[in-house]
Amino acid sequence: MAEQMMQGKASEIVAKQIIPAGYKQTEVGVIPKDWEVMLVGDSFTVCNNLRLPISSKVRDGMSGSYPYYGPTKIQGYINEYRVEGEFALIGEDGDHFLKFDSVNQTQLVSGKFNVNNHAHLIKGNVGSAKWFYWFFRNLDISIYLTRQGAGRFKLNKASLERIQCAIPPTEEQLAITTVLSDSDALIVSLEQLIAKKQAIKTASMQQLLTGRTRLPQFARGPDGAPKSYKSSELGQIPEDWDVVCAGDLGKFRGGNGFPVIEQGKLNGEYPFYKVSDMNNEGNDVYMSASNNWISKEDQSRIGSFVFPSGCIVFAKVGAAVFLERKKILSMPSCIDNNMAALELNIAKCDVNFVYHFLQSIRFGDFVSTTALPSLNASVLSKIKIIMPLIKEQTAIATILSDMDNELQALTQKLEKARALKQGMMQQLLTGHIRLLLPKEA
């Protein structure tokens, strides 16, 4: 009875929806009038007879150049192929169905390849393989699945063929899938560029922070001769550089307890950072975005220490220690007792240089051997740092910071491209945004 009432209310809601001109209400939602709703079995061809189940042990003896696909990715490469052309793949079983919003449910494959028996092989018919790939890529199809065990589901061929799918005219399918494919290509190119820039930065850090590569303005002495190197406890370093302990440059200090009653306030003079705030958008190098703020009066009342801007902060307790996140405070701030800070003497060093040098050091290697991972200030104070004169520190830090800024800008561009593509998928795959006008228009 309750189920009937719910269905009745749902019908009323649908009936009251205002359908825009040129659109119609269907089993898959509101779509353009010139689109069709068809079953997968009527609009595509399921070619499971082309699948080639081969055990991993057998594949080990068939090494070759033809990809062997599973339900979500390539499983390996073998020396023969059974399928040629353009097809979409969707898993027959697995746990990926539970992650439809974050894990692609489909693959688009072309050329010569093979597919194992854990994926359905879809060939275009009324709908193209590209359309199937995009339409079902992040679609919740859980009502068509049967359970095979805890967290594991199966989509058999009969159920797949009964799924309803919106099918635009052929030309519009092509226009939509081309736009989405171009969007994907942009995202891939940005990901590759970021990876390349990150590799360049890592290599630059290895060279510049150790003095193996000198900036031209610091590489020669007053007589114009190249500066030489000397032996140190950290290996060969430039003759005018020194090895110092981190404790010689400043003081490590832990944060204070953060009463629950003070948490969640968004007004105050000081941000009160927790470890989780290091993940906040905008906190790439400098900490500026906090979920908690505290007034001077409350800070004084609970006795929280105020760390000056320029302190390098990091997690000091728990598993977060091994994530190796280090940030710089952009303003006077409080931190909770799961964090610590290195307050530097800015007369002795450039904050950004020390930050980048510490980025190259794994604090997790200095964890105390206790049940709860923790960092000890006296141990961290003994970390060795190679230091040039402060002018060279600043010059090196400027180069590395410029690289950080470029990476940050590219990452923001990538995030925007991903968000734009997600919005485009939602609008284009439902026909809410048209790329081609209906012919009768």
Steps between C-alpha positions, in 0.01 A plus 500: 500500500777741596684417178187575295460834675862590426457405134185709485678803644788453256250493212340820628839671511577394144156613386552843657838550334505769237627343179682758283385549144668250269547243778311199628476295820635146460608203707854642509393856580424810298668483158459678164197394295717384212698263725388141551496274804614152403618184669873430482418173327313685223743788452837325538642155430648304791785296348595275790577219256822688421631482856816304567537366856865416570653447845786723610729198508430423134533869404847505652607270216324707232675834539431731207373840387121455501322632812295260711215688671321423823187675634672829589852500349762320293610179672806443282617449140503178296617388157159452331170687470140399457325838466557783252311828471342749742314364802387608844560275800300480821576266787305179554600468866710673763482759775550802272122528451480645852728790398316612187532870583879492540616196301430467128262210436582477130802490269525606136729272300605501136747314280605140558451367852354233728243500781470253784171350620451759778396778261221537245605598149270765345489583130319801360167461323230770530717641773875524441761334720616850599147590610476188715839576653401853600136437594583216742842624609383631840137386504347321798369167367480328838134396453611270217767324706486176693714441808782246489623552853590780736572806288515305173232529234424351159348648188399208282434535127122472530488780759736717294279468194194609703656831612332803344714759329434843348604498133545830310512520121827369357643842415432629850655190657816575305497870595452426871758222522753713309465787747532267798797319346672835434435592864655173612803560277550844659489345847751229403735759348483711818568194715803415287624860509466512879689171534776636274522830691507311832785282374691811391446658840616186682816488288557873555468456876755217495748718311444845650451406866823301506709747300570247224367765265583862584310800375728700265522805728636286786711247309823702471732674744621864485776394262250346258615145565234233569450437870617163624344240727592362841428183696232505769300252706236521224749445219654750259354851536603842362798655674293797623213289638469354849318212669287606795239336723136600463505593868770761426256683272200511733293311753261207466186533709176305528151647494238518774184307576196633318184489718197367313293797613736733311487306173289601203521877552561694179580838656806609695851636472681169467438188292520189720633226274443129532684235295196465273528869404817420308273349234287812461480659158749786481741349753747381237820648647374775728234430765224758469168306497379372837176340618545656845584850623559633850485845657788656694294473818428129453859433394626664818241325716583147383874574482558417133837607366492731196755398237626787280462497124781319323500199732520163325223274636444125471321209666689364801276218625320209333492359148493852350870526585576264211308713248797738503290816471684817594355851468595860582277717720392809307387687814527474880314178584425238764545128437360204690704247694517253211715750311838662551683795349855606427528868588799628304739783576451697179832681552678169448307350211243538226174332608419374152846349457471307826144395407615356168797329662274338760268393219785278381526332842264227624393591853344153523854360523540679836186357663542379857460124540178512699152355448382843384731650234638832622776747422740622766621862494851412622538242221371737231735773624795281399396474135790614282439777246743623233498880508637754251522868586158659538507678161551169324234339722250761386594462133461121515174525696360747245559257215340210690209717616437610141483131408255444786285787378500361146401156630227654713361694202504186284333298775224761532457492122475121514238513778296750298526282188379198697210694650408640157504152346282364779248777442514448124432128543195567714360753251598350165418134573146597602445747216451790741760679290475440125793511264279447195149634453229248415441479124144624524630826645 
